[in-house]
Amino acid sequence: MTSCGEDSTTIAGVPLPPTAGADIAFYSSRDGNPEIYLMASDGSAQTRLTEDPGNDLNAAWSPDGKRIAFMSTRDGGNWEIYSMNADGSDPTRLTNTGARESRPDWSPDGTKIAFDTDRDGNWDIYSMNANGSGQTRLTTHAANDLGPAWSPDGAKIAFESDRDGDYEIYVMNPDGSHVTQLTSNDATDQEAAWSPDGSRIAFASDRDGNNEIYVMNADGSGAVRLTNDSAADQDPGWSPDGTRIVFWSDRDGNREIYRMNLDGSGQVNLSRSAATDDGPAWRPGR
C-alpha cells in the first residue's frame, strides 16, 4: 500500500465533521492506471490498495466491511470480478469466462455478489456466491441490463435497462422475477444506489440536460434533484447513516470525488487530484 494526502479539518475553508474512521473506496489513475484507493470521509489519509499493471475499478464493500469486490483486467485484458481484503491483500479472482464482467455488488448477508456481464451476447445481471461459485443468470431480456444494486433487506435488486428504448431504473426479486420499472422519461436514468434504510434510491440522470444526482422514494415516486451545475455528476453512494452522499463530478476539469448532505448542500471536493478519481463507495457501518 502507498499512502498519500494529509489529514485536514477543512476543505476550501469549510469545516468538516469528525470522520469517525469512515472509509470511502474509490479508483484513481493518479499513479498511471486505474487502481483502488481508500480515504477518510473528509478526504484525508488517501491510501492505495491495489498495484497492478491492469486496471482496477468499481470497488464494492462486503456488508461487514472486511472484503472489497472490484473489476480488473489484470489477468488477460478482459474485465473480471475479484475480491480482496479491505487492506488490499489476498486478491482472489471470482469470474473467468473471457467475457466482460463488471460492477459487482454484495447481498446484505454477504453470501452473494451480483454483477453485470456480456457473456451471453448482451449485458445481463448475474449473481454468484461470494467465492465465485454458483453463477446464475437473473435477467434474460434482449436489451442491456446493468448496474445491479441490492436493497438493504435483500428483497430487491435495482438495475438499469434500455429495454424500453432508453436507460431507466428497474427493480426485481433476487431470483430475477417480478421486474418493475421505477423511472419513465426520455432521458438516461442510471447508477441506482439504495439508502441504508431502503426507503430511497439515489441515481444519476440527464433528464434536465446533463447528468446530475437525484434521489427518489423506493417506489420511484418523489424524485428530487440534488446537484445543479453544468458538469457531469454521477455514481452516487450513501454514507452508512444515510445523511450524506458521495459522487464523482468533473466540474473542476477532471473527475473528482465529492460529498454532499442529503439535501444537496455542503458539496465539497474530497479527492483533489489532477487525475481521474471515480467510483466512490462508503464502507458499511463506518
Coordinates of C-alpha atoms in Angstrom, one line a residue:
M1 CA 0.0 0.0 0.0
T2 CA 1.1 3.6 -0.7
S3 CA -0.2 6.4 1.4
C4 CA -0.8 9.9 0.0
G5 CA -2.5 13.1 1.1
E6 CA -2.7 14.5 4.6
D7 CA -5.1 15.0 7.4
S8 CA -7.3 18.1 7.3
T9 CA -10.3 19.6 9.2
T10 CA -11.4 21.9 6.4
I11 CA -11.7 21.9 2.7
A12 CA -11.6 25.3 1.0
G13 CA -12.2 26.8 4.4
V14 CA -15.3 24.7 5.0
P15 CA -15.3 23.0 8.4
L16 CA -15.8 19.2 8.3
P17 CA -17.2 16.9 10.9
P18 CA -15.1 14.1 12.5
T19 CA -14.5 11.2 10.2
A20 CA -15.2 8.6 12.9
G21 CA -12.9 6.3 10.9
A22 CA -15.2 6.3 7.9
D23 CA -13.5 4.9 4.8
I24 CA -14.5 5.6 1.2
A25 CA -13.2 3.3 -1.5
F26 CA -12.7 4.8 -5.0
Y27 CA -10.5 4.3 -8.0
S28 CA -7.9 6.7 -9.4
S29 CA -5.5 6.9 -12.3
R30 CA -3.1 9.2 -10.4
D31 CA -0.3 6.5 -10.5
G32 CA -0.6 5.8 -14.2
N33 CA -3.5 3.4 -14.5
P34 CA -6.7 2.9 -12.5
E35 CA -6.2 1.4 -9.0
I36 CA -8.4 1.1 -5.9
Y37 CA -7.8 3.6 -3.1
L38 CA -9.2 4.4 0.3
M39 CA -9.7 7.7 2.0
A40 CA -11.5 9.1 5.1
S41 CA -14.8 10.9 4.7
D42 CA -13.1 14.3 4.9
G43 CA -10.7 13.3 2.0
S44 CA -7.7 12.7 4.3
A45 CA -5.5 9.6 4.5
Q46 CA -5.7 8.7 0.9
T47 CA -4.2 5.2 0.6
R48 CA -3.6 3.0 -2.4
L49 CA -4.8 -0.6 -2.1
T50 CA -4.0 -2.2 -5.4
E51 CA -0.9 -2.1 -7.5
D52 CA -1.1 -3.9 -10.8
P53 CA -0.4 -3.2 -14.5
G54 CA -4.1 -4.0 -15.2
N55 CA -6.9 -1.6 -14.5
D56 CA -8.8 -2.0 -11.1
L57 CA -12.2 -0.2 -10.9
N58 CA -15.6 -0.1 -9.2
A59 CA -14.9 -1.2 -5.6
A60 CA -17.9 -2.6 -3.6
W61 CA -17.7 -3.3 0.1
S62 CA -18.9 -6.5 1.7
P63 CA -21.6 -5.8 4.4
D64 CA -19.1 -6.5 7.2
G65 CA -16.5 -4.1 5.7
K66 CA -13.8 -6.8 5.6
R67 CA -13.7 -7.5 1.8
I68 CA -13.9 -5.4 -1.3
A69 CA -15.1 -6.8 -4.7
F70 CA -13.9 -5.0 -7.8
M71 CA -13.4 -5.4 -11.5
S72 CA -10.0 -5.8 -13.1
T73 CA -8.2 -6.5 -16.4
R74 CA -5.1 -7.9 -14.5
D75 CA -5.4 -11.5 -15.9
G76 CA -5.7 -11.1 -19.7
G77 CA -7.2 -7.8 -20.6
N78 CA -10.9 -8.5 -20.2
W79 CA -12.9 -7.4 -17.2
E80 CA -13.4 -10.0 -14.5
I81 CA -14.7 -9.8 -10.9
Y82 CA -12.2 -10.1 -8.0
S83 CA -12.4 -9.7 -4.2
M84 CA -9.7 -8.8 -1.7
N85 CA -9.3 -7.9 1.9
A86 CA -10.0 -4.3 3.0
D87 CA -6.3 -3.7 3.2
G88 CA -5.7 -4.8 -0.4
S89 CA -4.3 -8.3 0.5
D90 CA -5.5 -11.6 -0.8
P91 CA -6.9 -10.6 -4.2
T92 CA -9.0 -13.5 -5.5
R93 CA -10.4 -14.0 -9.0
L94 CA -14.1 -14.9 -8.9
T95 CA -15.1 -15.0 -12.6
N96 CA -13.2 -16.4 -15.6
T97 CA -15.3 -16.5 -18.8
G98 CA -13.4 -14.4 -21.3
A99 CA -16.4 -12.1 -21.4
R100 CA -16.7 -8.7 -19.7
E101 CA -17.8 -8.9 -16.1
S102 CA -18.3 -5.7 -14.2
R103 CA -20.0 -3.6 -11.4
P104 CA -20.2 -6.1 -8.5
D105 CA -22.5 -5.6 -5.5
W106 CA -22.8 -7.7 -2.4
S107 CA -26.0 -9.1 -0.9
P108 CA -26.8 -7.7 2.5
D109 CA -26.0 -11.1 4.2
G110 CA -22.6 -11.2 2.4
T111 CA -23.2 -14.6 0.8
K112 CA -23.7 -13.4 -2.8
I113 CA -22.4 -10.9 -5.3
A114 CA -24.5 -9.5 -8.2
F115 CA -22.7 -8.2 -11.3
D116 CA -23.3 -7.5 -14.9
T117 CA -21.8 -9.4 -17.8
D118 CA -22.0 -9.6 -21.6
R119 CA -21.2 -13.3 -21.7
D120 CA -24.5 -14.1 -23.4
G121 CA -24.1 -11.5 -26.2
N122 CA -25.7 -8.5 -24.4
W123 CA -25.4 -7.2 -20.9
D124 CA -27.3 -9.1 -18.3
I125 CA -27.4 -9.3 -14.5
Y126 CA -25.9 -12.4 -12.8
S127 CA -25.4 -13.4 -9.2
M128 CA -22.9 -15.8 -7.7
N129 CA -21.7 -17.0 -4.3
A130 CA -19.1 -14.8 -2.6
N131 CA -16.4 -17.3 -3.6
G132 CA -17.4 -17.2 -7.3
S133 CA -19.3 -20.4 -7.4
G134 CA -23.0 -20.8 -8.4
Q135 CA -23.0 -18.2 -11.1
T136 CA -26.7 -17.7 -12.1
R137 CA -28.3 -15.5 -14.8
L138 CA -31.0 -13.3 -13.4
T139 CA -32.1 -11.3 -16.5
T140 CA -32.8 -12.7 -19.9
H141 CA -34.1 -9.7 -21.9
A142 CA -32.7 -8.9 -25.3
A143 CA -31.9 -5.4 -24.1
N144 CA -29.0 -4.4 -21.9
D145 CA -29.4 -4.8 -18.1
L146 CA -26.6 -3.3 -16.0
G147 CA -25.5 -1.9 -12.6
P148 CA -27.1 -4.2 -10.0
A149 CA -27.7 -2.8 -6.5
W150 CA -29.0 -5.0 -3.7
S151 CA -31.6 -3.5 -1.4
P152 CA -30.6 -3.4 2.3
D153 CA -33.2 -6.0 3.2
G154 CA -32.1 -8.3 0.4
A155 CA -35.6 -8.4 -1.1
K156 CA -34.9 -6.5 -4.3
I157 CA -32.1 -5.7 -6.8
A158 CA -32.2 -2.4 -8.6
F159 CA -30.6 -2.1 -12.0
E160 CA -30.7 0.0 -15.2
S161 CA -32.0 -1.2 -18.5
D162 CA -32.6 0.1 -22.0
R163 CA -35.4 -2.4 -22.7
D164 CA -37.9 0.5 -23.2
G165 CA -35.7 2.5 -25.6
D166 CA -33.5 4.4 -23.1
Y167 CA -32.0 3.5 -19.8
E168 CA -34.4 3.6 -16.8
I169 CA -34.2 2.3 -13.3
Y170 CA -35.9 -1.1 -12.5
V171 CA -36.1 -3.4 -9.6
M172 CA -36.5 -7.2 -9.5
N173 CA -36.5 -10.0 -6.9
P174 CA -33.1 -11.6 -6.3
D175 CA -34.1 -14.5 -8.5
G176 CA -34.8 -12.2 -11.4
S177 CA -38.6 -12.4 -11.1
H178 CA -41.2 -9.6 -10.8
V179 CA -39.3 -6.9 -12.8
T180 CA -40.8 -3.4 -12.1
Q181 CA -40.0 -0.2 -13.8
L182 CA -39.4 2.7 -11.4
T183 CA -38.5 5.6 -13.7
S184 CA -40.0 6.6 -17.1
N185 CA -38.8 9.5 -19.2
D186 CA -36.9 10.2 -22.4
A187 CA -33.6 10.6 -20.6
T188 CA -31.0 8.2 -19.2
D189 CA -31.5 7.2 -15.5
Q190 CA -28.7 5.0 -14.2
E191 CA -26.4 4.0 -11.3
A192 CA -29.1 3.3 -8.6
A193 CA -27.9 3.3 -5.0
W194 CA -30.2 2.3 -2.1
S195 CA -30.3 4.4 1.1
P196 CA -29.2 2.4 4.2
D197 CA -32.8 2.1 5.4
G198 CA -34.1 1.1 2.0
S199 CA -36.6 3.9 1.7
R200 CA -34.9 5.8 -1.1
I201 CA -32.8 5.3 -4.1
A202 CA -30.2 7.8 -5.4
F203 CA -29.3 7.8 -9.1
A204 CA -27.8 9.8 -11.9
S205 CA -30.0 11.2 -14.7
D206 CA -29.6 13.6 -17.6
R207 CA -33.3 14.4 -17.6
D208 CA -32.6 18.1 -17.1
G209 CA -29.9 18.4 -19.8
N210 CA -26.8 16.9 -18.2
N211 CA -26.0 14.2 -15.7
E212 CA -27.0 15.2 -12.1
I213 CA -27.6 13.3 -8.9
Y214 CA -31.2 12.7 -7.9
V215 CA -33.0 10.8 -5.1
M216 CA -36.4 9.2 -5.2
N217 CA -38.6 7.1 -3.0
A218 CA -38.0 3.3 -3.3
D219 CA -41.2 3.0 -5.4
G220 CA -39.9 5.6 -7.9
S221 CA -42.0 8.5 -6.7
G222 CA -40.9 11.9 -5.5
A223 CA -37.7 12.3 -7.5
V224 CA -35.7 15.3 -6.3
R225 CA -32.6 16.8 -8.0
L226 CA -29.7 17.3 -5.6
T227 CA -26.9 18.7 -7.8
N228 CA -27.3 21.5 -10.3
D229 CA -24.3 22.5 -12.4
S230 CA -23.1 22.3 -16.0
A231 CA -20.7 19.4 -15.3
A232 CA -21.4 15.7 -15.1
D233 CA -22.3 14.5 -11.6
Q234 CA -22.7 10.7 -11.3
D235 CA -22.3 7.4 -9.4
P236 CA -23.9 8.3 -6.0
G237 CA -23.1 6.3 -2.9
W238 CA -24.7 6.7 0.6
S239 CA -23.0 7.2 4.0
P240 CA -23.9 4.4 6.4
D241 CA -26.1 6.8 8.5
G242 CA -28.0 7.9 5.4
T243 CA -27.2 11.6 5.9
R244 CA -24.6 12.2 3.1
I245 CA -24.0 11.1 -0.5
V246 CA -20.7 10.7 -2.3
F247 CA -20.4 11.0 -6.1
W248 CA -18.0 12.0 -8.8
S249 CA -18.1 15.2 -10.8
D250 CA -15.9 16.8 -13.5
R251 CA -16.9 20.3 -12.5
D252 CA -13.2 21.1 -11.7
G253 CA -11.9 20.0 -15.1
N254 CA -11.4 16.3 -14.3
R255 CA -13.3 13.6 -12.4
E256 CA -13.1 14.1 -8.6
I257 CA -14.9 12.5 -5.6
Y258 CA -17.3 14.9 -3.9
R259 CA -19.5 14.6 -0.8
M260 CA -22.8 16.4 0.0
N261 CA -25.5 16.4 2.5
L262 CA -28.8 14.6 1.7
D263 CA -30.5 17.9 0.7
G264 CA -27.7 18.7 -1.8
S265 CA -26.0 21.3 0.4
G266 CA -22.4 21.3 1.6
Q267 CA -20.8 19.9 -1.7
V268 CA -17.0 19.5 -1.2
N269 CA -14.2 18.0 -3.3
L270 CA -12.6 15.2 -1.3
S271 CA -10.1 13.7 -3.7
R272 CA -8.4 16.8 -5.0
S273 CA -6.0 15.3 -7.6
A274 CA -5.1 16.1 -11.2
A275 CA -6.0 12.5 -12.2
T276 CA -9.3 10.8 -12.7
D277 CA -11.0 9.8 -9.4
D278 CA -14.2 7.9 -9.7
G279 CA -16.4 5.2 -8.3
P280 CA -16.9 6.2 -4.6
A281 CA -18.2 3.6 -2.2
W282 CA -18.6 4.1 1.6
R283 CA -17.6 1.3 4.0
P284 CA -20.7 -0.1 5.7
G285 CA -21.1 0.8 9.3
R286 CA -18.2 3.2 9.4

